[in-house]
One Martini backbone bead per residue (centre of mass of N, CA, C, O) as a GRO file, in nm:
protein
  330
    1MET     BB    1   6.156  -4.841  17.148
    2THR     BB    2   6.219  -5.195  17.201
    3GLU     BB    3   6.235  -5.267  16.919
    4PHE     BB    4   6.517  -5.150  16.798
    5PRO     BB    5   6.739  -5.293  16.975
    6LEU     BB    6   6.593  -5.597  16.890
    7LEU     BB    7   6.669  -5.548  16.583
    8VAL     BB    8   6.974  -5.561  16.650
    9LEU     BB    9   6.980  -5.857  16.801
   10VAL     BB   10   6.900  -5.996  16.532
   11LEU     BB   11   7.036  -5.908  16.319
   12GLY     BB   12   7.341  -5.860  16.370
   13PRO     BB   13   7.413  -6.173  16.360
   14VAL     BB   14   7.262  -6.178  16.074
   15LEU     BB   15   7.521  -6.030  15.927
   16LEU     BB   16   7.773  -6.137  16.030
   17ALA     BB   17   7.736  -6.406  15.879
   18GLN     BB   18   7.699  -6.340  15.616
   19ALA     BB   19   7.977  -6.176  15.563
   20LEU     BB   20   8.131  -6.479  15.634
   21LEU     BB   21   8.000  -6.636  15.418
   22ALA     BB   22   8.072  -6.430  15.140
   23ARG     BB   23   8.385  -6.488  15.171
   24TYR     BB   24   8.450  -6.772  15.151
   25GLU     BB   25   8.396  -6.859  14.901
   26VAL     BB   26   8.642  -6.687  14.751
   27MET     BB   27   8.845  -6.824  14.916
   28ALA     BB   28   8.799  -7.131  14.828
   29TYR     BB   29   8.899  -7.058  14.543
   30THR     BB   30   9.173  -6.936  14.588
   31ALA     BB   31   9.279  -7.203  14.784
   32GLY     BB   32   9.118  -7.459  14.626
   33TRP     BB   33   8.929  -7.625  14.772
   34ARG     BB   34   8.723  -7.529  14.523
   35THR     BB   35   8.519  -7.556  14.237
   36LEU     BB   36   8.390  -7.497  13.960
   37THR     BB   37   8.074  -7.491  13.842
   38THR     BB   38   7.921  -7.665  13.522
   39GLU     BB   39   7.654  -7.827  13.582
   40LEU     BB   40   7.357  -7.834  13.463
   41PRO     BB   41   7.035  -7.904  13.445
   42GLN     BB   42   6.865  -8.083  13.322
   43GLY     BB   43   6.790  -7.992  13.008
   44MET     BB   44   6.956  -7.705  13.066
   45PRO     BB   45   7.097  -7.516  12.848
   46TYR     BB   46   7.373  -7.264  12.782
   47ALA     BB   47   7.166  -7.180  12.544
   48ARG     BB   48   6.980  -6.955  12.372
   49GLY     BB   49   6.858  -6.894  12.078
   50ALA     BB   50   7.030  -6.912  11.851
   51ASP     BB   51   7.192  -7.143  11.655
   52PRO     BB   52   7.454  -7.352  11.738
   53ASP     BB   53   7.513  -7.387  11.429
   54ARG     BB   54   7.522  -7.077  11.402
   55PRO     BB   55   7.686  -6.785  11.391
   56PRO     BB   56   7.622  -6.549  11.605
   57ASP     BB   57   7.647  -6.201  11.667
   58ALA     BB   58   7.583  -6.240  11.956
   59TYR     BB   59   7.690  -6.282  12.310
   60LEU     BB   60   7.477  -6.314  12.587
   61VAL     BB   61   7.490  -6.212  12.934
   62TYR     BB   62   7.296  -6.235  13.240
   63LEU     BB   63   7.301  -6.042  13.525
   64ASP     BB   64   7.147  -6.026  13.770
   65GLY     BB   65   7.010  -5.975  14.075
   66ILE     BB   66   6.960  -6.065  14.395
   67GLY     BB   67   6.734  -6.287  14.301
   68LYS     BB   68   6.978  -6.467  14.237
   69CYS     BB   69   6.934  -6.856  14.315
   70ARG     BB   70   6.980  -7.004  14.047
   71PHE     BB   71   6.992  -7.116  13.709
   72ARG     BB   72   6.739  -7.005  13.647
   73ASP     BB   73   6.512  -6.800  13.623
   74THR     BB   74   6.382  -6.544  13.732
   75ARG     BB   75   6.087  -6.405  13.690
   76ASP     BB   76   6.193  -6.094  13.580
   77GLY     BB   77   6.441  -6.189  13.428
   78GLY     BB   78   6.260  -6.396  13.260
   79GLN     BB   79   6.148  -6.179  13.086
   80LEU     BB   80   6.398  -6.044  12.958
   81VAL     BB   81   6.521  -6.271  12.800
   82ARG     BB   82   6.244  -6.329  12.614
   83ALA     BB   83   6.264  -6.055  12.485
   84LEU     BB   84   6.521  -6.083  12.363
   85ILE     BB   85   6.496  -6.337  12.196
   86ALA     BB   86   6.254  -6.243  12.043
   87GLY     BB   87   6.367  -5.970  11.926
   88ALA     BB   88   6.695  -6.128  11.873
   89PRO     BB   89   6.750  -6.434  11.703
   90GLU     BB   90   7.068  -6.395  11.684
   91LEU     BB   91   7.118  -6.450  11.943
   92ARG     BB   92   7.287  -6.537  12.259
   93VAL     BB   93   7.197  -6.680  12.528
   94LEU     BB   94   7.259  -6.609  12.912
   95GLY     BB   95   7.134  -6.714  13.250
   96GLN     BB   96   7.323  -6.905  13.476
   97VAL     BB   97   7.470  -6.692  13.609
   98GLN     BB   98   7.664  -6.641  13.918
   99PRO     BB   99   7.705  -6.335  14.096
  100TYR     BB  100   7.693  -6.457  14.389
  101SER     BB  101   7.918  -6.709  14.309
  102PRO     BB  102   8.219  -6.828  14.275
  103LEU     BB  103   8.140  -7.118  14.246
  104ALA     BB  104   7.859  -7.145  14.068
  105ASP     BB  105   7.657  -7.190  14.342
  106PRO     BB  106   7.380  -7.239  14.401
  107LEU     BB  107   7.145  -7.181  14.703
  108VAL     BB  108   6.919  -7.424  14.602
  109ASN     BB  109   7.159  -7.648  14.610
  110ARG     BB  110   7.155  -7.594  14.942
  111PRO     BB  111   7.022  -7.767  15.200
  112VAL     BB  112   6.985  -7.535  15.374
  113TRP     BB  113   6.860  -7.287  15.211
  114GLU     BB  114   6.648  -7.396  15.099
  115TRP     BB  115   6.527  -7.412  15.421
  116LEU     BB  116   6.514  -7.127  15.437
  117ARG     BB  117   6.353  -7.006  15.178
  118HIS     BB  118   6.065  -7.153  15.329
  119ARG     BB  119   6.118  -6.951  15.599
  120ILE     BB  120   6.371  -6.743  15.525
  121GLY     BB  121   6.418  -6.549  15.237
  122LEU     BB  122   6.590  -6.286  15.349
  123LEU     BB  123   6.840  -6.437  15.320
  124LEU     BB  124   6.923  -6.461  15.020
  125PHE     BB  125   6.916  -6.141  14.986
  126LEU     BB  126   7.131  -6.097  15.157
  127HIS     BB  127   7.394  -6.266  15.056
  128ASN     BB  128   7.367  -6.084  14.783
  129VAL     BB  129   7.445  -5.841  14.899
  130MET     BB  130   7.727  -5.888  15.039
  131GLN     BB  131   7.836  -5.985  14.780
  132ILE     BB  132   7.873  -5.690  14.685
  133PHE     BB  133   8.057  -5.594  14.871
  134VAL     BB  134   8.270  -5.772  14.823
  135ALA     BB  135   8.342  -5.717  14.556
  136ALA     BB  136   8.421  -5.422  14.632
  137ASP     BB  137   8.637  -5.496  14.809
  138ARG     BB  138   8.946  -5.451  14.801
  139ARG     BB  139   9.075  -5.720  14.896
  140TYR     BB  140   8.846  -5.902  14.706
  141ARG     BB  141   8.800  -5.807  14.439
  142PRO     BB  142   9.024  -5.974  14.237
  143LEU     BB  143   8.914  -6.230  14.320
  144TYR     BB  144   8.611  -6.218  14.248
  145ASN     BB  145   8.678  -6.147  13.939
  146ARG     BB  146   8.808  -6.421  13.868
  147ALA     BB  147   8.612  -6.587  13.913
  148VAL     BB  148   8.338  -6.477  13.750
  149GLY     BB  149   8.493  -6.492  13.511
  150ALA     BB  150   8.588  -6.790  13.465
  151GLN     BB  151   8.279  -6.849  13.443
  152ILE     BB  152   8.171  -6.713  13.234
  153ALA     BB  153   8.372  -6.833  12.996
  154ASN     BB  154   8.287  -7.142  13.075
  155GLN     BB  155   7.991  -7.065  12.965
  156LEU     BB  156   8.051  -6.990  12.674
  157ARG     BB  157   8.228  -7.252  12.576
  158LEU     BB  158   7.967  -7.427  12.632
  159ALA     BB  159   7.795  -7.286  12.419
  160GLY     BB  160   8.004  -7.201  12.185
  161TYR     BB  161   8.242  -7.030  12.214
  162ARG     BB  162   8.502  -6.870  12.020
  163THR     BB  163   8.815  -6.715  12.039
  164ASP     BB  164   8.862  -6.697  11.718
  165SER     BB  165   8.554  -6.564  11.602
  166GLY     BB  166   8.509  -6.241  11.704
  167ILE     BB  167   8.256  -6.248  11.859
  168PRO     BB  168   8.054  -6.099  12.060
  169VAL     BB  169   8.050  -5.970  12.405
  170VAL     BB  170   7.748  -5.933  12.617
  171LEU     BB  171   7.674  -5.749  12.894
  172LEU     BB  172   7.396  -5.805  13.122
  173SER     BB  173   7.302  -5.591  13.366
  174TYR     BB  174   7.136  -5.600  13.712
  175SER     BB  175   7.228  -5.408  13.931
  176GLY     BB  176   7.464  -5.586  14.107
  177GLY     BB  177   7.556  -5.710  13.857
  178ALA     BB  178   7.763  -5.454  13.802
  179GLN     BB  179   7.973  -5.567  13.975
  180VAL     BB  180   8.027  -5.794  13.801
  181ALA     BB  181   8.072  -5.711  13.511
  182THR     BB  182   8.272  -5.478  13.609
  183GLY     BB  183   8.485  -5.705  13.683
  184ALA     BB  184   8.512  -5.916  13.406
  185VAL     BB  185   8.679  -5.797  13.201
  186GLU     BB  186   8.941  -5.906  13.239
  187GLU     BB  187   8.934  -6.193  13.243
  188LEU     BB  188   8.792  -6.191  12.930
  189HIS     BB  189   9.045  -6.071  12.800
  190THR     BB  190   9.244  -6.322  12.897
  191GLN     BB  191   9.062  -6.569  12.803
  192LEU     BB  192   8.906  -6.459  12.484
  193HIS     BB  193   9.066  -6.139  12.340
  194THR     BB  194   9.341  -6.151  12.291
  195GLN     BB  195   9.384  -6.240  12.023
  196LEU     BB  196   9.138  -6.070  11.854
  197ARG     BB  197   8.945  -5.862  12.005
  198ALA     BB  198   8.664  -5.885  12.089
  199PRO     BB  199   8.378  -5.722  12.175
  200LEU     BB  200   8.329  -5.588  12.502
  201LEU     BB  201   8.026  -5.543  12.609
  202LEU     BB  202   7.829  -5.295  12.808
  203ILE     BB  203   7.521  -5.325  13.004
  204THR     BB  204   7.309  -5.099  13.242
  205ILE     BB  205   7.032  -5.176  13.487
  206GLY     BB  206   7.056  -4.989  13.762
  207GLY     BB  207   7.342  -4.986  13.865
  208PHE     BB  208   7.523  -5.150  14.096
  209HIS     BB  209   7.863  -5.001  14.187
  210ASN     BB  210   8.188  -4.867  14.264
  211GLY     BB  211   8.403  -4.810  14.014
  212ALA     BB  212   8.674  -4.968  14.051
  213ASN     BB  213   8.711  -5.093  13.774
  214ASP     BB  214   8.835  -5.175  13.527
  215LEU     BB  215   8.746  -5.089  13.161
  216THR     BB  216   8.988  -5.094  12.883
  217HIS     BB  217   8.858  -5.338  12.757
  218ALA     BB  218   8.606  -5.202  12.693
  219HIS     BB  219   8.438  -5.100  12.462
  220HIS     BB  220   8.155  -5.045  12.619
  221LEU     BB  221   7.899  -4.821  12.769
  222HIS     BB  222   7.572  -4.867  12.922
  223GLN     BB  223   7.358  -4.632  13.100
  224LEU     BB  224   7.069  -4.728  13.239
  225THR     BB  225   6.822  -4.555  13.366
  226SER     BB  226   6.618  -4.335  13.600
  227ALA     BB  227   6.510  -4.100  13.818
  228GLY     BB  228   6.304  -4.322  13.984
  229ASP     BB  229   6.619  -4.466  14.064
  230TRP     BB  230   6.737  -4.459  14.399
  231ILE     BB  231   6.962  -4.724  14.383
  232GLU     BB  232   7.143  -4.616  14.204
  233ARG     BB  233   7.198  -4.335  14.327
  234VAL     BB  234   7.339  -4.480  14.592
  235SER     BB  235   7.592  -4.553  14.483
  236THR     BB  236   7.698  -4.219  14.409
  237TRP     BB  237   7.712  -4.174  14.710
  238ILE     BB  238   7.903  -4.425  14.852
  239PHE     BB  239   8.075  -4.404  14.618
  240PRO     BB  240   8.367  -4.235  14.540
  241GLN     BB  241   8.444  -4.368  14.262
  242ARG     BB  242   8.165  -4.198  14.113
  243TRP     BB  243   8.314  -3.940  14.195
  244ARG     BB  244   8.438  -3.705  14.026
  245PRO     BB  245   8.681  -3.632  14.114
  246PHE     BB  246   8.767  -3.949  14.099
  247ARG     BB  247   8.960  -3.975  13.818
  248ARG     BB  248   9.113  -4.241  13.890
  249SER     BB  249   8.903  -4.434  13.804
  250GLY     BB  250   8.762  -4.611  13.633
  251TRP     BB  251   8.485  -4.505  13.552
  252ASN     BB  252   8.610  -4.235  13.505
  253ARG     BB  253   8.775  -4.288  13.281
  254ALA     BB  254   8.604  -4.390  13.101
  255GLY     BB  255   8.433  -4.129  13.068
  256LEU     BB  256   8.689  -3.948  12.986
  257ALA     BB  257   8.713  -4.150  12.702
  258GLY     BB  258   8.413  -4.237  12.611
  259LYS     BB  259   8.295  -4.516  12.755
  260ILE     BB  260   8.000  -4.399  12.805
  261THR     BB  261   7.646  -4.385  12.801
  262VAL     BB  262   7.346  -4.231  12.863
  263HIS     BB  263   6.994  -4.391  12.903
  264ARG     BB  264   6.708  -4.297  12.942
  265LEU     BB  265   6.403  -4.459  13.164
  266ASP     BB  266   6.196  -4.282  13.194
  267PRO     BB  267   6.007  -4.307  13.499
  268ALA     BB  268   6.123  -4.544  13.596
  269THR     BB  269   6.221  -4.806  13.814
  270HIS     BB  270   6.379  -5.043  13.979
  271MET     BB  271   6.103  -5.174  14.159
  272GLY     BB  272   5.802  -5.269  14.080
  273ARG     BB  273   5.515  -5.164  13.868
  274ARG     BB  274   5.779  -4.955  13.727
  275SER     BB  275   5.989  -5.099  13.624
  276TYR     BB  276   6.236  -5.183  13.364
  277ILE     BB  277   6.046  -5.515  13.364
  278SER     BB  278   5.754  -5.408  13.331
  279PRO     BB  279   5.445  -5.571  13.185
  280GLU     BB  280   5.276  -5.337  13.275
  281ALA     BB  281   5.373  -5.061  13.258
  282GLN     BB  282   5.307  -4.763  13.025
  283LEU     BB  283   5.340  -4.559  12.772
  284PRO     BB  284   5.213  -4.369  12.555
  285ASP     BB  285   5.271  -4.602  12.322
  286GLY     BB  286   5.198  -4.863  12.507
  287ARG     BB  287   5.440  -4.964  12.577
  288SER     BB  288   5.614  -5.179  12.792
  289TYR     BB  289   5.873  -5.148  12.970
  290LEU     BB  290   5.979  -5.417  12.880
  291ASP     BB  291   6.007  -5.349  12.580
  292CYS     BB  292   6.172  -5.091  12.611
  293THR     BB  293   6.412  -5.210  12.725
  294ALA     BB  294   6.433  -5.450  12.522
  295ASP     BB  295   6.496  -5.219  12.266
  296THR     BB  296   6.739  -5.095  12.346
  297VAL     BB  297   6.933  -5.305  12.368
  298ILE     BB  298   6.897  -5.406  12.098
  299ALA     BB  299   6.987  -5.143  11.952
  300LEU     BB  300   7.276  -5.148  12.079
  301ILE     BB  301   7.405  -5.398  11.984
  302ARG     BB  302   7.346  -5.350  11.675
  303ALA     BB  303   7.505  -5.081  11.674
  304HIS     BB  304   7.769  -5.288  11.775
  305ARG     BB  305   7.794  -5.459  11.534
  306GLY     BB  306   7.914  -5.261  11.281
  307GLY     BB  307   8.009  -5.010  11.475
  308ARG     BB  308   7.742  -4.890  11.348
  309PRO     BB  309   7.455  -4.732  11.319
  310ASP     BB  310   7.178  -4.758  11.187
  311ARG     BB  311   6.904  -4.578  11.121
  312SER     BB  312   6.668  -4.738  11.282
  313THR     BB  313   6.829  -4.722  11.532
  314ARG     BB  314   6.894  -4.406  11.548
  315ASP     BB  315   6.571  -4.327  11.517
  316TYR     BB  316   6.484  -4.499  11.784
  317LEU     BB  317   6.640  -4.369  11.988
  318LYS     BB  318   6.572  -4.085  11.920
  319ASP     BB  319   6.250  -4.092  11.986
  320ARG     BB  320   6.301  -4.191  12.270
  321GLY     BB  321   6.565  -4.030  12.424
  322ARG     BB  322   6.821  -4.191  12.396
  323ALA     BB  323   7.139  -4.149  12.247
  324GLY     BB  324   7.257  -4.010  12.442
  325ASP     BB  325   7.533  -3.967  12.687
  326PRO     BB  326   7.886  -3.907  12.727
  327THR     BB  327   7.886  -3.674  12.985
  328GLY     BB  328   7.661  -3.825  13.211
  329TRP     BB  329   7.767  -3.957  13.395
  330SER     BB  330   7.732  -4.166  13.719
   0.00000   0.00000   0.00000
């Protein structure tokens, strides 16, 4: 019985410190003490995929889960990004956005955090978890949304996006990245879409978010989920804005407006060997879970590219049992 009090004594101060540090970044950005980081490591492009000299069919911004702590891809997220580029060469893909740093300053670029990463790596995950709850906190949410939305807009411009092009922007998010993606909609609309109202499409994979952000200016949101994903379900339990009785929340208003379509990726799990992006677990048709998720994302983007799915895309989604349920959002 002595282990529990000891655990509280050790983790309590750590979590308190993490909570304070998580708030510091958004306050530093808001007060103007620090500006957004825009430079990438030497040799790292601002986007991959479609030739920068030719207009792509869409710009895809990938917002990774809580393991994201550097500009370069995480191990798991990198597999998904590579699969998307290989399967949809018409897209320009950005994977460097820092969802858990309003200042766009990766943790591994900071000496103290780099030292901790090699000794107590769990603290980096705790930092990013805390950032999700800061982004969900009604006191800080507008500030956080503005900061990360500006970060995404800056990276899109540096990747060659032109505000007068009308090219769609896709925000693809995994886990806690969904909190950031839904929060960035208003800022991106202000900075990039006001003139020609280019479509802004959201796709969440196991999305963990509070449902409070306004999705009025999102063209549509596709919710990729699974009965085996208990982590996503937790967010539907702990955040009241995800509950159906709260009809005025941003999430429920979007659902009632028909802007949310649910796609089942059963029996995938949130993480581990059977996760949505596992290259090892296989479906009965022989494809890996990673391939299935990437194929579904690509099919959805192509379906929205022209405003209406082509026959091959409709057949694929129908055959996979994922044609979508516009009334089953959660």
